[in-house]
Structure formats: C-alpha cells, structure tokens
XYZ file of C-alpha atoms in Angstrom:
387
model
C 83.151 -5.160 50.646
C 83.022 -2.317 53.147
C 85.978 -1.282 55.621
C 83.900 -2.949 58.388
C 83.549 -6.101 56.676
C 87.232 -6.242 55.644
C 88.191 -5.325 59.085
C 86.310 -8.415 60.517
C 88.115 -10.498 57.929
C 91.479 -9.306 58.959
C 90.824 -9.981 62.596
C 89.539 -13.463 61.597
C 92.867 -14.226 59.763
C 94.888 -13.011 62.752
C 92.891 -15.299 65.200
C 93.388 -18.228 62.724
C 97.056 -17.696 62.322
C 97.419 -17.726 66.266
C 95.403 -21.109 66.541
C 97.675 -22.474 63.791
C 100.850 -21.528 65.793
C 101.951 -19.193 63.034
C 101.632 -16.092 65.251
C 101.902 -15.540 68.997
C 99.678 -12.902 70.085
C 98.660 -12.210 73.982
C 95.032 -12.810 74.653
C 94.551 -9.231 75.592
C 95.615 -7.991 72.254
C 93.237 -10.419 70.448
C 90.370 -9.515 72.749
C 91.187 -5.918 71.815
C 90.976 -6.658 68.145
C 87.869 -8.568 68.477
C 86.217 -5.781 70.460
C 87.119 -3.250 67.704
C 85.986 -5.601 64.859
C 82.675 -6.350 66.699
C 81.846 -2.543 67.166
C 79.339 -0.832 65.208
C 81.898 0.459 62.618
C 83.801 -2.862 62.445
C 87.057 -1.397 63.694
C 86.995 1.099 60.861
C 87.508 4.088 63.064
C 90.447 2.541 64.810
C 92.034 1.953 61.328
C 92.191 -1.925 61.124
C 91.811 -1.128 57.535
C 92.030 2.225 55.854
C 91.734 3.720 52.501
C 95.431 4.156 51.385
C 96.756 7.732 51.155
C 97.765 7.337 47.514
C 97.095 5.200 44.388
C 98.735 1.914 43.760
C 98.604 0.771 47.295
C 95.432 -1.541 46.765
C 91.959 -0.687 47.709
C 92.665 -0.822 51.504
C 95.665 -0.950 53.597
C 96.026 -2.457 57.266
C 98.727 -1.652 59.932
C 97.614 -4.540 62.038
C 101.087 -6.189 61.593
C 102.860 -3.331 63.017
C 100.413 -3.320 66.077
C 100.967 -6.920 66.753
C 104.719 -7.183 65.949
C 106.118 -6.296 69.423
C 103.695 -8.408 71.384
C 104.251 -11.342 69.013
C 108.103 -11.127 69.345
C 108.294 -11.212 65.191
C 109.408 -8.525 62.902
C 106.378 -6.542 61.396
C 107.135 -7.767 57.871
C 107.103 -11.452 59.127
C 103.733 -10.861 60.897
C 102.470 -9.082 57.498
C 103.523 -12.023 55.478
C 101.759 -14.482 57.505
C 98.613 -12.249 57.219
C 99.263 -11.962 53.598
C 99.159 -15.736 52.889
C 95.983 -16.108 54.701
C 94.128 -13.119 53.492
C 94.599 -13.784 49.871
C 92.719 -17.173 50.419
C 89.706 -15.348 51.806
C 86.512 -14.724 49.618
C 86.151 -11.405 48.060
C 90.020 -10.621 48.076
C 91.833 -10.582 44.860
C 95.334 -9.714 45.743
C 97.353 -8.748 49.033
C 100.780 -7.269 49.216
C 103.257 -6.375 51.896
C 104.573 -2.912 51.632
C 107.153 -0.696 53.622
C 107.880 -1.796 57.114
C 104.806 -4.113 57.400
C 101.788 -2.553 55.913
C 99.232 -5.024 54.255
C 97.690 -3.707 50.998
C 94.614 -5.261 50.072
C 92.777 -5.390 46.642
C 89.302 -6.729 46.587
C 87.603 -8.693 43.942
C 85.058 -7.435 41.544
C 82.349 -9.296 43.248
C 83.205 -7.785 46.606
C 82.921 -4.342 44.725
C 79.330 -5.252 43.671
C 78.465 -6.016 47.236
C 79.502 -2.376 48.267
C 77.487 -0.770 45.459
C 74.572 -2.974 46.438
C 74.806 -1.877 50.027
C 74.895 1.954 49.132
C 71.892 1.660 46.894
C 69.935 -0.519 49.288
C 70.577 2.017 52.183
C 70.029 5.048 49.935
C 69.771 8.240 52.147
C 70.663 6.291 55.238
C 74.024 5.257 53.896
C 76.829 6.853 56.050
C 74.723 6.765 59.123
C 75.937 4.696 62.176
C 76.035 3.910 65.636
C 79.450 5.290 66.568
C 78.167 7.617 68.946
C 75.304 5.782 70.463
C 75.404 6.395 74.229
C 77.194 9.795 73.734
C 75.508 13.183 74.580
C 77.148 16.355 73.254
C 76.426 19.680 74.682
C 77.698 22.194 72.033
C 78.484 25.763 72.919
C 79.682 28.380 70.536
C 80.682 31.925 70.266
C 78.747 34.677 68.721
C 79.106 34.738 64.954
C 77.522 33.123 61.740
C 80.331 30.698 61.103
C 80.295 29.348 64.771
C 76.532 29.005 64.711
C 76.703 27.113 61.450
C 79.499 24.799 62.606
C 77.325 24.008 65.738
C 74.353 23.204 63.478
C 76.269 20.877 61.205
C 78.287 19.210 63.974
C 74.857 18.420 65.527
C 73.746 16.955 62.323
C 76.884 14.811 62.046
C 76.694 13.528 65.655
C 72.903 12.743 65.271
C 73.718 10.802 62.123
C 76.037 8.626 64.079
C 73.527 7.917 66.971
C 74.501 10.588 69.254
C 72.361 13.175 71.286
C 72.998 16.642 70.929
C 72.014 19.986 72.803
C 73.136 23.236 71.065
C 73.607 26.101 73.491
C 74.786 29.677 72.341
C 77.650 30.670 74.296
C 76.422 34.150 74.996
C 79.246 35.970 73.463
C 81.760 34.873 76.106
C 85.447 34.381 75.317
C 86.248 30.884 74.017
C 89.511 29.391 72.960
C 90.302 29.300 69.223
C 90.320 25.563 68.771
C 87.178 23.222 69.434
C 87.658 21.539 72.947
C 85.816 18.785 74.663
C 85.968 17.177 78.009
C 83.745 14.637 80.054
C 81.558 16.126 82.574
C 82.095 13.261 84.881
C 79.830 11.832 87.621
C 76.567 10.167 86.549
C 76.667 11.778 83.114
C 80.144 10.453 82.178
C 79.108 9.830 78.629
C 78.201 13.565 78.170
C 80.785 15.905 76.552
C 80.648 19.682 76.781
C 82.186 21.067 73.632
C 83.043 24.695 73.121
C 83.318 25.438 69.447
C 85.351 28.453 68.335
C 86.050 29.400 64.799
C 87.559 32.233 62.848
C 84.845 34.413 61.651
C 84.727 35.955 58.069
C 84.088 39.441 59.348
C 80.743 39.691 57.560
C 77.154 39.000 58.615
C 75.400 35.810 57.380
C 72.888 38.023 55.564
C 75.794 39.724 53.707
C 77.204 36.340 52.778
C 74.046 34.902 51.615
C 73.390 37.936 49.485
C 76.867 37.723 47.678
C 77.200 33.902 47.658
C 73.725 32.458 47.924
C 72.696 30.089 50.668
C 74.675 27.019 49.410
C 77.802 29.083 48.511
C 77.775 30.671 51.900
C 77.461 27.486 53.689
C 80.297 25.588 51.586
C 82.725 28.675 52.023
C 82.065 28.805 55.945
C 82.395 24.960 56.307
C 85.182 23.993 53.857
C 87.920 25.706 55.913
C 89.209 24.231 59.204
C 88.092 26.132 62.169
C 91.391 27.784 62.936
C 91.462 29.001 59.272
C 89.770 32.147 57.838
C 87.218 31.088 55.301
C 87.563 32.165 51.749
C 84.405 34.042 50.788
C 85.344 35.541 47.380
C 82.278 35.277 45.139
C 84.637 35.029 42.116
C 86.104 31.587 43.676
C 82.902 30.186 45.456
C 80.547 30.829 42.624
C 82.751 30.114 39.603
C 81.551 27.482 37.263
C 84.881 25.975 36.506
C 86.619 22.727 37.527
C 88.952 24.714 39.775
C 86.039 25.329 42.094
C 85.515 22.433 44.465
C 81.818 23.375 45.195
C 80.949 23.373 41.383
C 82.806 19.969 41.001
C 80.784 18.344 43.880
C 77.521 19.711 42.753
C 78.163 19.055 38.978
C 79.269 15.397 39.831
C 75.736 14.941 41.399
C 74.011 16.507 38.536
C 75.942 14.346 35.969
C 74.876 11.181 37.949
C 71.159 12.331 37.782
C 71.503 12.968 34.109
C 73.092 9.448 33.418
C 70.254 7.807 35.286
C 67.732 9.694 33.337
C 69.544 9.050 30.042
C 69.789 5.385 31.026
C 66.031 5.096 31.516
C 65.578 6.612 28.010
C 67.786 3.787 26.702
C 66.145 1.053 28.782
C 69.462 0.731 30.939
C 68.816 0.262 34.594
C 71.555 0.225 37.286
C 72.693 -3.323 38.146
C 75.353 -3.637 40.798
C 75.603 -7.511 40.335
C 76.389 -7.109 36.493
C 79.869 -7.771 35.136
C 81.951 -4.613 35.008
C 84.550 -6.220 32.795
C 83.176 -6.131 29.327
C 84.903 -9.354 28.435
C 82.592 -11.171 30.882
C 79.397 -9.886 29.096
C 77.553 -12.813 27.280
C 76.968 -10.607 24.393
C 80.326 -9.847 23.011
C 78.909 -7.795 20.000
C 77.136 -5.434 22.480
C 80.136 -5.198 24.956
C 81.412 -1.607 25.591
C 84.847 -0.482 24.697
C 87.445 -2.454 26.605
C 88.372 -1.166 30.072
C 92.152 -0.765 30.398
C 94.020 -0.962 33.786
C 93.916 2.695 34.508
C 90.011 2.657 34.208
C 89.795 -0.267 36.502
C 92.067 1.406 38.962
C 89.754 4.507 38.704
C 86.864 2.423 39.562
C 88.560 0.860 42.523
C 89.638 4.382 43.856
C 86.181 5.609 43.676
C 84.611 2.590 45.416
C 87.295 2.869 48.161
C 86.059 6.359 48.843
C 82.571 5.252 48.953
C 83.315 2.598 51.283
C 85.286 4.891 53.633
C 82.472 7.472 53.610
C 80.731 6.236 56.830
C 84.077 6.448 58.646
C 84.641 9.866 57.467
C 81.163 11.128 58.643
C 81.995 9.704 62.220
C 85.358 11.219 62.195
C 84.027 14.674 61.243
C 81.436 14.209 64.011
C 84.010 13.216 66.721
C 86.497 15.986 65.781
C 83.821 18.547 65.460
C 85.149 19.185 61.969
C 82.733 19.532 58.939
C 85.562 20.484 56.619
C 86.670 16.795 56.767
C 83.351 15.873 55.247
C 83.931 18.729 52.587
C 87.134 17.313 51.628
C 85.797 13.754 51.452
C 82.864 14.965 48.960
C 85.435 16.846 46.904
C 87.565 13.627 46.630
C 84.539 11.511 45.655
C 83.501 13.968 42.946
C 87.032 14.024 41.497
C 87.255 10.206 41.561
C 83.741 9.962 39.931
C 84.946 12.193 37.033
C 88.136 9.945 36.598
C 85.892 6.914 36.733
C 83.313 8.446 34.397
C 85.835 9.337 31.748
C 87.605 6.053 31.985
C 84.797 3.819 31.486
C 81.690 5.352 30.063
C 78.462 4.240 32.081
C 76.321 4.565 29.065
C 76.787 3.371 25.408
C 78.200 5.719 22.846
C 77.526 6.161 19.217
C 76.366 3.009 17.551
C 77.493 0.858 20.676
C 74.591 -1.292 22.040
C 73.796 -1.083 25.875
C 75.155 -4.002 27.828
C 75.267 -5.590 31.093
C 78.604 -3.990 31.716
C 76.870 -0.515 31.152
C 74.366 -1.550 33.821
C 77.052 -2.344 36.465
C 78.932 0.848 35.653
C 75.546 2.924 35.935
C 75.122 1.258 39.387
C 78.628 2.528 40.515
C 77.744 5.938 39.244
C 74.485 5.974 41.123
C 76.220 4.774 44.270
C 78.649 7.838 43.958
C 75.638 10.179 43.543
C 74.042 8.911 46.572
C 77.151 9.512 48.708
C 77.341 13.022 47.385
C 73.693 13.666 47.985
C 73.904 12.319 51.554
C 77.066 14.428 52.231
C 75.764 17.572 50.997
C 72.388 16.926 53.026
C 74.568 16.765 56.218
C 76.241 19.969 55.245
C 72.822 21.528 54.639
C 73.633 22.223 50.931
C 71.239 21.232 48.023
C 72.255 18.345 45.619
C 71.086 19.767 42.165
C 69.521 17.206 39.689
C 70.295 19.792 36.878
C 73.251 22.207 36.716
C-alpha cells in the first residue's frame, strides 16, 4: 500500500463518518480533502499520510484529525478515535492507534506490503516518477560555479521526473541571493516559475574535484549539503570505504542487492512479492527460514515505509529545488535495508533450504535496490552492481 492509496482510504473513511453522523465536517473541507486525494500523488504531498519521524509510530501517520477538529467542533482526539474505529476495518490495514494530540498511526497488513513491493518492481526504473509538476514550467537560472551548475542540472532532472518542463539558463555571473527563490511570472504564463539557484561554492574547480574525488564522489559531495551550506569535499571522507561514509553505504547497499539477486538465481530462488514473509505461513515448515522476531518485522516495515515515501520525496526535492533531500532519502533507505538484511536474511544460510519466505524477502530487497538505483540515477551517480 502506497501513501497515495492510504491517503484515499483515509479520505473515504472521513466521508463515511460524516455520512453516518459521527463527524460534522463542512462541505468545503470535504471537497478540499477529496481534491487532494484525487490528485496525481493521492494527497501524499500535502501530508494526508506521512512516514512517521521515528520508529514505533506505525508505518504511516495522519494528522487529518487535527485539520478537521476545529471545523467539526470536536476535540482532535475525538475525531481521531472516530477515524481509528473505521480505518481498522479497512482492507490492508492491520492496526490503528491514536497518539498525542490527535495523530492517527497506521500499520498496514502484510498483504498491503506485498502490493507495494509488487508496484515498485512492476514500475522498475519509472518508480518515483509522477505528475505533480505537470503544467508547470521552470526557468532555472544559476550563478557561475561548478556546484550551482550541478544543482541546476539535477533540479531539472527532478522536475522533469515529476512531469514539469524546464529551461536551464546560466546567470552570466550576476549577483544572486544565497537561497534559491522562485516567483510566478504572471500573465498568460502564470504556471511558469523563474527560479534563481544560488549555492555556496567549494572554492575549487569541477576539474579539481573530479580529479580528487572521481565523478561520482564529486557529485555526491556537491549535492549532499543544503544549498546554503559549504560542501565537504575531503577525499578522506567522501572516498572512505567504511560505514561512516553515506556514499559508501548507499552504493554498497545497491551492490549488495545485486549480489543477492545473483546468488538467488544460483540457488533457484526468484523474487516473489506475493510470498509469505512470515516463515510460519510457509507451507513447508521444514524448509522455513529462521523465525523472524518483532524487531526484524519492524525493520522490514521501516524499509517499506521509506520505499513508499520515495515518490513524495522526489517531488518535494523538485519543488524545493533541493537535491540534498533526495540524498538524505537514499541514505535512509540504505541504512534501513541493512537493518532489514541483518534481521531477516533474504537467502538461506548453511544447511537451510530456500523457501517461499526467502522469495518474499528477496523481492523486498530488490525493491530497495530499485529505489536506490533510481535515486542515484536522478543524481547522476552510478549504481554499481559490484563494489
């Protein structure tokens, strides 16, 4: 289940509660929710549901109860409780809890997880692309400098992936504000935005950076910091082959996925998103992999939540002209993949026989690799099959 699909479910539940007399919501507020959920992103950009900021809060969280409380004349937690009772009865939802002032935390069922993995694998290289910027034309101008030119290139990639049209126009060395700015041009081209990208430069030429960091290392170093921050271009950090280096973790995670798929083929194990992730559900108990504890299940849920949120992050990075947002997302996906990998092995170990659960786990790993490859491609960085 993707954030867009779950957003539509939440809005359906709100409307059902209004029709049953459990909530009193003005027609304009309902129409606004309907419009958001009916958009290309299913309301994910506006945050009808979002990935929680910390573990232990379900797969997704919604603040819709807080939005509707004032208009309905009810306390936010009362609204949240109405939504909780109805959401927990919806297909694909395993558990719903009310937290804090009125947040609704949602845990999706295993079958819904399978649907997400299936969608990622079906879309492949297209996963993460969308229509959020259809009808928008960006005119990107940038100051002189290797980092500004690279930002303009990648922002154009991001906007294009979201259905936007982009013109990249060098600024000619003129002065520009430090932060990226945008404003509608008005008139007949009201959908056109002129964006001035201005970033802190590293004080070195692109040629010097590529010579010391390599092409991929230079791009990662220049893109990973926010526009107003000075990028860290120390080869000892960027090229370090250790866990403390985010670029190494992201590229190694992708290479590890490719190795798992190669080894799986050698064992006759192909990814199957519809297989039982829980070994207890495997029909062949003798061949079932080691039992998966709650922490491993949570690790899988955390990884899948990030994969589901990836299209929203791509659009947010495009709208905010901030490639560093995508860099942080890929780092989070890589870290979540390793926790998943260590908690529930995608392939059999030792004398253990391959099972249906291994095929399901391998499909989850492949989905993670797909997102990592797609994100690195948007950044113009290679996704290695071996490392």
